């Protein structure tokens, strides 16, 4: 079961929703929303895991797994529970035509749902603004263990990719069925928008539940993941790094240095004053989120639209730089989404991994919006949904 509750009403005081448009409407109206979710998943069982209370052992376990490229797994185990998931739901300004579609936004590791609001830095970096100014509703969630979610379950055995996916499946199913009153109007067409690890979760969702989503937009993603080793070496137990994480189990990690964060998430053309604010507000990652199997899997039963947008200087997913990046993005269709009937890509120029926090974000948003406009038209012609008046 899943029960949504709107907690309070807040008007987002954001301007400049669509910088490339001739007319700039007012910003979106956004509501905090809470989901109570019962979910179960087949998580992996780690052979000889480190103690979740020993920060050094967890750090050594992580680096050893990274260096060998694998970890010892002794099977799978059903993990079940009731989980609290916080979200932010935004609706288009009244001056914008509502397209009657929902963008379901899922963040990457060491971030939370605030990244979709540009970390509160500027509307220039707010995905809520870009999407709602084009007529979409948006729902950004905090993944289990992240952000404002009150629960911080076992970071080794519970907070893994398979459980994240089943929690999302439960939320999406309830939205689809019309049982989430606040999102009733936008339930017919659901577009998954992920970033980085959130995109990997989208890939796994398309494998496990191919009927959940009408179209995928995967940012900071490709079929070729080559994370910089410095990213892992900069991580340590969040409880030992920041006071606000002092009550978290040691298996929740966060970055230790601002230079480490800048080096892996930023490149090319960006406002350097963003990095200190990004670093100050950084979130966590559970150690086993990294190593959950299935995040880069062939979606053999998903035939719908997929769009991949990644920076040409992305050190995680386009490590070969601009000369290789487009080839990598093109090959992602063959490797991950071979049956997609509408596959598109965008290589953001002079842009690093966190592409929504770079100067190119407006052009990236425009490319995605143009592709989605065609997708909605195709879905409408196919009788998938009724166009909104």
Short mmCIF file of C-alpha atoms in Angstrom, two decimals:
data_model
loop_
_atom_site.label_atom_id
_atom_site.label_comp_id
_atom_site.label_asym_id
_atom_site.label_seq_id
_atom_site.Cartn_x
_atom_site.Cartn_y
_atom_site.Cartn_z
CA UNK A 1 0.00 0.00 0.00
CA UNK A 2 1.02 3.59 -0.57
CA UNK A 3 -0.58 6.67 0.92
CA UNK A 4 0.31 10.16 -0.31
CA UNK A 5 -0.02 13.16 1.94
CA UNK A 6 0.46 16.78 0.93
CA UNK A 7 2.04 18.41 3.96
CA UNK A 8 2.11 22.13 3.25
CA UNK A 9 1.70 24.47 0.32
CA UNK A 10 4.65 26.50 -0.84
CA UNK A 11 4.88 28.82 -3.80
CA UNK A 12 8.28 28.52 -5.41
CA UNK A 13 9.56 32.01 -5.98
CA UNK A 14 11.47 31.13 -9.12
CA UNK A 15 11.62 33.14 -12.31
CA UNK A 16 13.09 32.61 -15.78
CA UNK A 17 11.49 29.23 -16.38
CA UNK A 18 12.51 28.82 -20.03
CA UNK A 19 15.41 31.11 -20.97
CA UNK A 20 15.28 30.19 -24.65
CA UNK A 21 11.62 31.12 -25.04
CA UNK A 22 10.34 34.51 -26.13
CA UNK A 23 7.90 34.60 -23.23
CA UNK A 24 9.02 33.72 -19.72
CA UNK A 25 6.11 32.67 -17.48
CA UNK A 26 6.04 32.84 -13.71
CA UNK A 27 7.63 29.97 -11.82
CA UNK A 28 5.87 26.78 -10.79
CA UNK A 29 3.79 26.17 -7.69
CA UNK A 30 5.34 23.36 -5.67
CA UNK A 31 3.98 21.14 -2.91
CA UNK A 32 5.87 18.89 -0.50
CA UNK A 33 4.41 15.39 -0.70
CA UNK A 34 5.03 12.26 1.37
CA UNK A 35 4.56 8.66 0.22
CA UNK A 36 4.20 5.72 2.59
CA UNK A 37 5.26 2.66 0.64
CA UNK A 38 5.21 -1.07 1.29
CA UNK A 39 7.75 -2.72 -1.01
CA UNK A 40 9.88 -5.83 -1.32
CA UNK A 41 12.82 -6.71 -3.55
CA UNK A 42 15.41 -9.38 -4.20
CA UNK A 43 18.57 -7.74 -2.90
CA UNK A 44 21.99 -9.35 -3.13
CA UNK A 45 23.61 -11.03 -0.15
CA UNK A 46 27.26 -10.04 0.26
CA UNK A 47 29.73 -12.72 1.30
CA UNK A 48 31.69 -11.61 4.36
CA UNK A 49 30.43 -8.01 4.47
CA UNK A 50 32.19 -5.44 6.64
CA UNK A 51 30.55 -4.33 9.84
CA UNK A 52 28.19 -1.43 9.22
CA UNK A 53 29.67 0.18 12.35
CA UNK A 54 33.31 0.06 11.20
CA UNK A 55 34.00 3.02 8.92
CA UNK A 56 37.53 1.95 8.04
CA UNK A 57 36.47 -1.60 7.17
CA UNK A 58 33.71 -0.25 4.93
CA UNK A 59 36.13 2.10 3.19
CA UNK A 60 38.58 -0.74 2.58
CA UNK A 61 35.74 -2.98 1.34
CA UNK A 62 34.63 -0.31 -1.13
CA UNK A 63 38.12 0.29 -2.52
CA UNK A 64 38.81 -3.44 -2.78
CA UNK A 65 35.57 -3.98 -4.69
CA UNK A 66 36.38 -1.10 -7.03
CA UNK A 67 39.91 -2.36 -7.70
CA UNK A 68 38.80 -5.94 -8.45
CA UNK A 69 35.68 -4.92 -10.34
CA UNK A 70 33.52 -7.42 -8.49
CA UNK A 71 32.36 -8.52 -5.07
CA UNK A 72 31.62 -11.94 -3.60
CA UNK A 73 27.87 -12.57 -3.57
CA UNK A 74 26.24 -15.61 -1.98
CA UNK A 75 22.82 -15.21 -3.56
CA UNK A 76 19.78 -13.01 -3.08
CA UNK A 77 17.40 -12.36 -0.24
CA UNK A 78 13.92 -10.87 -0.09
CA UNK A 79 13.99 -7.51 1.66
CA UNK A 80 10.62 -6.06 2.64
CA UNK A 81 9.35 -3.15 4.67
CA UNK A 82 7.36 0.01 4.96
CA UNK A 83 9.22 3.06 3.73
CA UNK A 84 8.69 6.82 3.86
CA UNK A 85 9.61 8.71 0.69
CA UNK A 86 9.59 12.50 0.57
CA UNK A 87 8.98 14.35 -2.67
CA UNK A 88 8.32 17.71 -4.26
CA UNK A 89 5.44 18.02 -6.71
CA UNK A 90 5.28 21.06 -9.01
CA UNK A 91 2.55 22.20 -11.39
CA UNK A 92 2.86 24.50 -14.42
CA UNK A 93 2.15 28.23 -14.08
CA UNK A 94 -1.44 29.17 -14.99
CA UNK A 95 -0.22 31.05 -18.07
CA UNK A 96 1.29 27.87 -19.55
CA UNK A 97 -0.69 25.23 -21.43
CA UNK A 98 -0.77 22.03 -19.37
CA UNK A 99 0.30 19.04 -21.49
CA UNK A 100 -1.12 16.60 -18.94
CA UNK A 101 2.09 14.64 -18.44
CA UNK A 102 4.24 14.00 -15.39
CA UNK A 103 8.04 14.02 -15.25
CA UNK A 104 9.20 11.65 -12.50
CA UNK A 105 12.61 12.94 -11.36
CA UNK A 106 15.25 10.72 -9.72
CA UNK A 107 18.58 12.13 -8.51
CA UNK A 108 22.06 10.62 -8.44
CA UNK A 109 24.24 9.58 -5.51
CA UNK A 110 25.48 12.19 -3.02
CA UNK A 111 22.55 14.33 -4.17
CA UNK A 112 18.87 14.46 -3.28
CA UNK A 113 15.71 15.92 -4.78
CA UNK A 114 16.94 19.49 -4.31
CA UNK A 115 19.22 19.09 -7.33
CA UNK A 116 16.10 19.33 -9.51
CA UNK A 117 15.49 22.78 -8.01
CA UNK A 118 19.02 23.83 -8.91
CA UNK A 119 20.11 23.30 -5.28
CA UNK A 120 18.20 26.52 -4.57
CA UNK A 121 20.98 28.49 -6.26
CA UNK A 122 19.16 29.93 -9.25
CA UNK A 123 16.15 29.23 -11.44
CA UNK A 124 18.68 28.94 -14.27
CA UNK A 125 19.55 25.49 -12.92
CA UNK A 126 16.05 24.42 -11.85
CA UNK A 127 14.63 21.48 -13.80
CA UNK A 128 11.25 22.12 -12.18
CA UNK A 129 11.23 25.52 -13.88
CA UNK A 130 12.27 24.23 -17.29
CA UNK A 131 9.76 21.39 -17.29
CA UNK A 132 6.76 23.24 -15.86
CA UNK A 133 7.31 26.17 -18.23
CA UNK A 134 6.85 23.63 -21.04
CA UNK A 135 3.58 22.44 -19.49
CA UNK A 136 4.75 19.38 -17.55
CA UNK A 137 4.02 18.44 -13.98
CA UNK A 138 7.11 17.30 -12.04
CA UNK A 139 7.58 14.97 -9.10
CA UNK A 140 11.08 14.78 -7.60
CA UNK A 141 11.63 12.15 -4.94
CA UNK A 142 14.33 11.52 -2.36
CA UNK A 143 15.56 7.97 -2.83
CA UNK A 144 15.50 5.72 0.23
CA UNK A 145 18.10 6.86 2.77
CA UNK A 146 18.64 10.21 1.04
CA UNK A 147 17.51 13.78 1.57
CA UNK A 148 14.59 14.42 3.91
CA UNK A 149 13.60 10.78 4.22
CA UNK A 150 13.48 9.95 7.95
CA UNK A 151 14.65 6.34 7.56
CA UNK A 152 18.25 5.26 7.08
CA UNK A 153 18.10 1.47 6.77
CA UNK A 154 21.03 -0.93 6.62
CA UNK A 155 23.28 0.57 3.89
CA UNK A 156 24.77 -2.81 2.97
CA UNK A 157 21.79 -5.16 2.88
CA UNK A 158 18.74 -2.93 2.40
CA UNK A 159 19.57 0.26 0.48
CA UNK A 160 20.35 -1.33 -2.87
CA UNK A 161 19.23 -0.73 -6.45
CA UNK A 162 16.56 -3.47 -6.57
CA UNK A 163 14.70 -2.03 -3.58
CA UNK A 164 14.91 1.52 -4.96
CA UNK A 165 13.27 0.24 -8.15
CA UNK A 166 10.46 -1.58 -6.35
CA UNK A 167 9.70 1.50 -4.25
CA UNK A 168 9.46 3.59 -7.41
CA UNK A 169 7.28 0.94 -9.03
CA UNK A 170 4.83 1.14 -6.13
CA UNK A 171 4.67 4.94 -6.32
CA UNK A 172 4.22 4.94 -10.10
CA UNK A 173 1.55 2.23 -9.96
CA UNK A 174 -0.51 4.23 -7.50
CA UNK A 175 -0.18 7.38 -9.60
CA UNK A 176 -1.24 5.43 -12.70
CA UNK A 177 -4.29 4.02 -10.94
CA UNK A 178 -5.47 7.49 -9.94
CA UNK A 179 -5.06 6.85 -6.22
CA UNK A 180 -2.75 9.82 -5.71
CA UNK A 181 -5.30 12.60 -5.78
CA UNK A 182 -2.77 15.40 -6.07
CA UNK A 183 -1.30 13.88 -9.24
CA UNK A 184 -4.58 12.68 -10.76
CA UNK A 185 -4.51 15.11 -13.68
CA UNK A 186 -1.03 14.06 -14.85
CA UNK A 187 -1.32 10.30 -14.38
CA UNK A 188 -1.87 9.17 -17.98
CA UNK A 189 1.61 9.91 -19.32
CA UNK A 190 4.63 9.44 -17.07
CA UNK A 191 8.13 10.35 -18.22
CA UNK A 192 11.06 9.14 -16.16
CA UNK A 193 13.88 11.68 -15.89
CA UNK A 194 16.97 10.40 -14.13
CA UNK A 195 20.47 11.62 -13.52
CA UNK A 196 23.57 9.43 -13.16
CA UNK A 197 22.70 6.68 -10.65
CA UNK A 198 19.07 7.73 -11.01
CA UNK A 199 19.39 7.00 -14.73
CA UNK A 200 20.82 3.58 -13.91
CA UNK A 201 17.78 2.94 -11.73
CA UNK A 202 15.62 3.95 -14.68
CA UNK A 203 17.39 1.36 -16.82
CA UNK A 204 16.65 -1.31 -14.20
CA UNK A 205 13.02 -0.15 -13.89
CA UNK A 206 12.60 -0.56 -17.66
CA UNK A 207 13.80 -4.15 -17.27
CA UNK A 208 11.75 -5.08 -14.20
CA UNK A 209 8.57 -3.16 -15.05
CA UNK A 210 8.57 -2.20 -18.74
CA UNK A 211 4.96 -0.98 -18.63
CA UNK A 212 5.54 1.58 -15.86
CA UNK A 213 6.97 4.42 -17.94
CA UNK A 214 5.97 5.96 -21.29
CA UNK A 215 9.36 7.52 -22.07
CA UNK A 216 12.78 7.71 -20.44
CA UNK A 217 15.10 10.73 -20.32
CA UNK A 218 18.43 9.60 -18.89
CA UNK A 219 20.95 12.34 -18.15
CA UNK A 220 24.57 11.87 -17.12
CA UNK A 221 24.36 8.33 -18.44
CA UNK A 222 25.56 5.86 -21.07
CA UNK A 223 26.22 2.15 -21.39
CA UNK A 224 29.92 2.79 -20.66
CA UNK A 225 30.61 3.57 -17.00
CA UNK A 226 34.24 4.30 -16.09
CA UNK A 227 34.13 6.16 -12.77
CA UNK A 228 37.29 8.01 -11.73
CA UNK A 229 39.11 6.21 -8.93
CA UNK A 230 39.44 9.55 -7.14
CA UNK A 231 35.66 9.63 -6.72
CA UNK A 232 35.75 6.57 -4.47
CA UNK A 233 38.92 7.48 -2.59
CA UNK A 234 37.38 10.82 -1.60
CA UNK A 235 34.40 9.12 0.06
CA UNK A 236 34.23 8.15 3.72
CA UNK A 237 31.63 7.45 6.37
CA UNK A 238 29.28 10.44 6.38
CA UNK A 239 28.90 10.17 10.16
CA UNK A 240 32.61 10.91 10.50
CA UNK A 241 32.63 13.71 7.93
CA UNK A 242 29.63 15.91 8.77
CA UNK A 243 27.76 16.48 12.04
CA UNK A 244 24.37 16.37 10.31
CA UNK A 245 25.01 12.73 9.44
CA UNK A 246 26.30 11.75 12.89
CA UNK A 247 23.47 9.29 13.53
CA UNK A 248 23.77 7.50 10.18
CA UNK A 249 25.28 3.99 10.01
CA UNK A 250 28.87 4.01 8.80
CA UNK A 251 27.91 2.46 5.47
CA UNK A 252 26.47 5.78 4.32
CA UNK A 253 29.27 7.69 2.61
CA UNK A 254 29.87 11.24 1.46
CA UNK A 255 32.67 13.26 -0.10
CA UNK A 256 35.43 14.70 2.07
CA UNK A 257 36.92 17.47 -0.08
CA UNK A 258 35.57 20.22 -2.27
CA UNK A 259 38.38 19.66 -4.76
CA UNK A 260 37.39 16.03 -5.06
CA UNK A 261 33.79 16.95 -5.83
CA UNK A 262 34.77 19.60 -8.36
CA UNK A 263 37.18 17.27 -10.15
CA UNK A 264 34.63 14.53 -10.87
CA UNK A 265 31.32 16.40 -11.23
CA UNK A 266 32.36 19.58 -13.04
CA UNK A 267 34.29 20.37 -16.22
CA UNK A 268 34.29 22.88 -19.03
CA UNK A 269 32.02 25.90 -18.70
CA UNK A 270 30.27 26.47 -15.36
CA UNK A 271 29.94 29.03 -12.59
CA UNK A 272 32.72 28.18 -10.16
CA UNK A 273 30.82 29.78 -7.28
CA UNK A 274 28.31 26.91 -7.46
CA UNK A 275 30.79 24.29 -6.29
CA UNK A 276 31.11 25.47 -2.65
CA UNK A 277 27.31 25.51 -2.29
CA UNK A 278 27.04 22.11 -3.92
CA UNK A 279 29.71 20.74 -1.59
CA UNK A 280 28.13 22.26 1.53
CA UNK A 281 24.76 20.67 0.73
CA UNK A 282 26.06 17.31 -0.43
CA UNK A 283 24.12 14.18 0.43
CA UNK A 284 25.09 10.54 0.90
CA UNK A 285 25.41 7.23 -0.93
CA UNK A 286 25.06 3.79 0.62
CA UNK A 287 28.08 1.60 -0.06
CA UNK A 288 25.96 -1.07 -1.73
CA UNK A 289 24.16 1.34 -4.05
CA UNK A 290 27.38 1.34 -6.05
CA UNK A 291 27.59 -2.39 -6.49
CA UNK A 292 23.97 -3.48 -6.92
CA UNK A 293 23.67 -5.63 -10.04
CA UNK A 294 21.36 -4.86 -12.93
CA UNK A 295 21.71 -1.10 -13.23
CA UNK A 296 23.18 -1.42 -16.74
CA UNK A 297 21.08 -4.18 -18.23
CA UNK A 298 19.53 -4.91 -21.61
CA UNK A 299 15.88 -3.81 -21.50
CA UNK A 300 14.71 -6.64 -23.73
CA UNK A 301 10.99 -5.99 -23.19
CA UNK A 302 10.90 -2.19 -23.26
CA UNK A 303 9.99 -0.77 -26.67
CA UNK A 304 9.21 2.83 -25.78
CA UNK A 305 11.11 6.10 -26.32
CA UNK A 306 14.51 6.75 -24.72
CA UNK A 307 16.60 9.93 -24.77
CA UNK A 308 20.15 10.06 -23.36
CA UNK A 309 21.75 13.44 -22.60
CA UNK A 310 25.32 13.56 -21.31
CA UNK A 311 28.09 16.13 -21.14
CA UNK A 312 30.95 15.72 -23.59
CA UNK A 313 33.40 16.07 -20.67
CA UNK A 314 31.56 13.65 -18.36
CA UNK A 315 34.28 11.69 -16.56
CA UNK A 316 31.91 8.86 -15.61
CA UNK A 317 30.02 8.11 -18.81
CA UNK A 318 32.00 9.77 -21.61
CA UNK A 319 35.54 9.28 -20.35
CA UNK A 320 36.93 9.40 -23.88
CA UNK A 321 35.94 13.05 -24.20
CA UNK A 322 34.14 14.77 -27.09
CA UNK A 323 35.77 12.62 -29.78
CA UNK A 324 34.30 9.43 -28.34
CA UNK A 325 31.23 10.64 -26.46
CA UNK A 326 28.72 10.65 -29.32
CA UNK A 327 29.72 7.12 -30.32
CA UNK A 328 29.20 6.00 -26.72
CA UNK A 329 25.76 7.61 -26.55
CA UNK A 330 24.74 6.03 -29.86
CA UNK A 331 25.92 2.59 -28.76
CA UNK A 332 23.83 2.81 -25.60
CA UNK A 333 20.75 2.01 -27.67
CA UNK A 334 22.23 -1.25 -28.91
CA UNK A 335 23.59 -2.25 -25.52
CA UNK A 336 20.75 -1.17 -23.23
CA UNK A 337 17.61 -0.36 -25.23
CA UNK A 338 17.75 -2.41 -28.45
CA UNK A 339 13.97 -2.39 -28.97
CA UNK A 340 13.37 1.30 -28.37
CA UNK A 341 11.20 2.67 -31.17
CA UNK A 342 12.35 6.25 -30.64
CA UNK A 343 15.91 6.69 -29.41
CA UNK A 344 17.60 10.08 -29.26
CA UNK A 345 20.74 11.60 -27.80
CA UNK A 346 22.20 14.97 -26.92
CA UNK A 347 25.86 15.59 -26.17
CA UNK A 348 26.03 18.77 -24.09
CA UNK A 349 29.08 20.79 -25.18
CA UNK A 350 31.83 21.81 -22.77
CA UNK A 351 29.93 20.13 -19.94
CA UNK A 352 30.85 17.77 -17.10
CA UNK A 353 28.89 15.11 -15.26
CA UNK A 354 26.34 17.25 -13.39
CA UNK A 355 25.07 18.79 -16.60
CA UNK A 356 22.11 20.58 -14.99
CA UNK A 357 24.61 22.68 -12.99
CA UNK A 358 26.57 23.84 -16.05
CA UNK A 359 26.02 26.83 -18.31
CA UNK A 360 24.74 24.53 -21.07
CA UNK A 361 21.65 23.52 -19.06
CA UNK A 362 19.25 25.72 -21.06
CA UNK A 363 20.34 24.16 -24.35
CA UNK A 364 20.13 20.67 -22.83
CA UNK A 365 16.62 21.37 -21.56
CA UNK A 366 15.59 22.72 -24.96
CA UNK A 367 16.88 19.58 -26.72
CA UNK A 368 15.02 17.33 -24.30
CA UNK A 369 11.84 19.38 -24.56
CA UNK A 370 11.89 19.26 -28.37
CA UNK A 371 12.26 15.49 -28.31
CA UNK A 372 9.51 15.08 -25.70
CA UNK A 373 7.14 17.24 -27.75
CA UNK A 374 7.49 14.78 -30.61
CA UNK A 375 7.05 11.85 -28.22
CA UNK A 376 3.80 13.25 -26.83
CA UNK A 377 2.50 13.87 -30.34
CA UNK A 378 3.30 10.28 -31.29
CA UNK A 379 1.62 8.93 -28.18
CA UNK A 380 -1.45 11.04 -28.86
CA UNK A 381 -1.69 9.80 -32.46
CA UNK A 382 -1.41 6.24 -31.21
CA UNK A 383 -4.37 6.83 -28.90
CA UNK A 384 -2.24 6.47 -25.79
CA UNK A 385 -3.64 9.61 -24.19
CA UNK A 386 -6.12 12.39 -24.77
CA UNK A 387 -4.54 15.77 -25.53
CA UNK A 388 -5.26 18.35 -22.86
CA UNK A 389 -7.37 21.32 -23.82
#
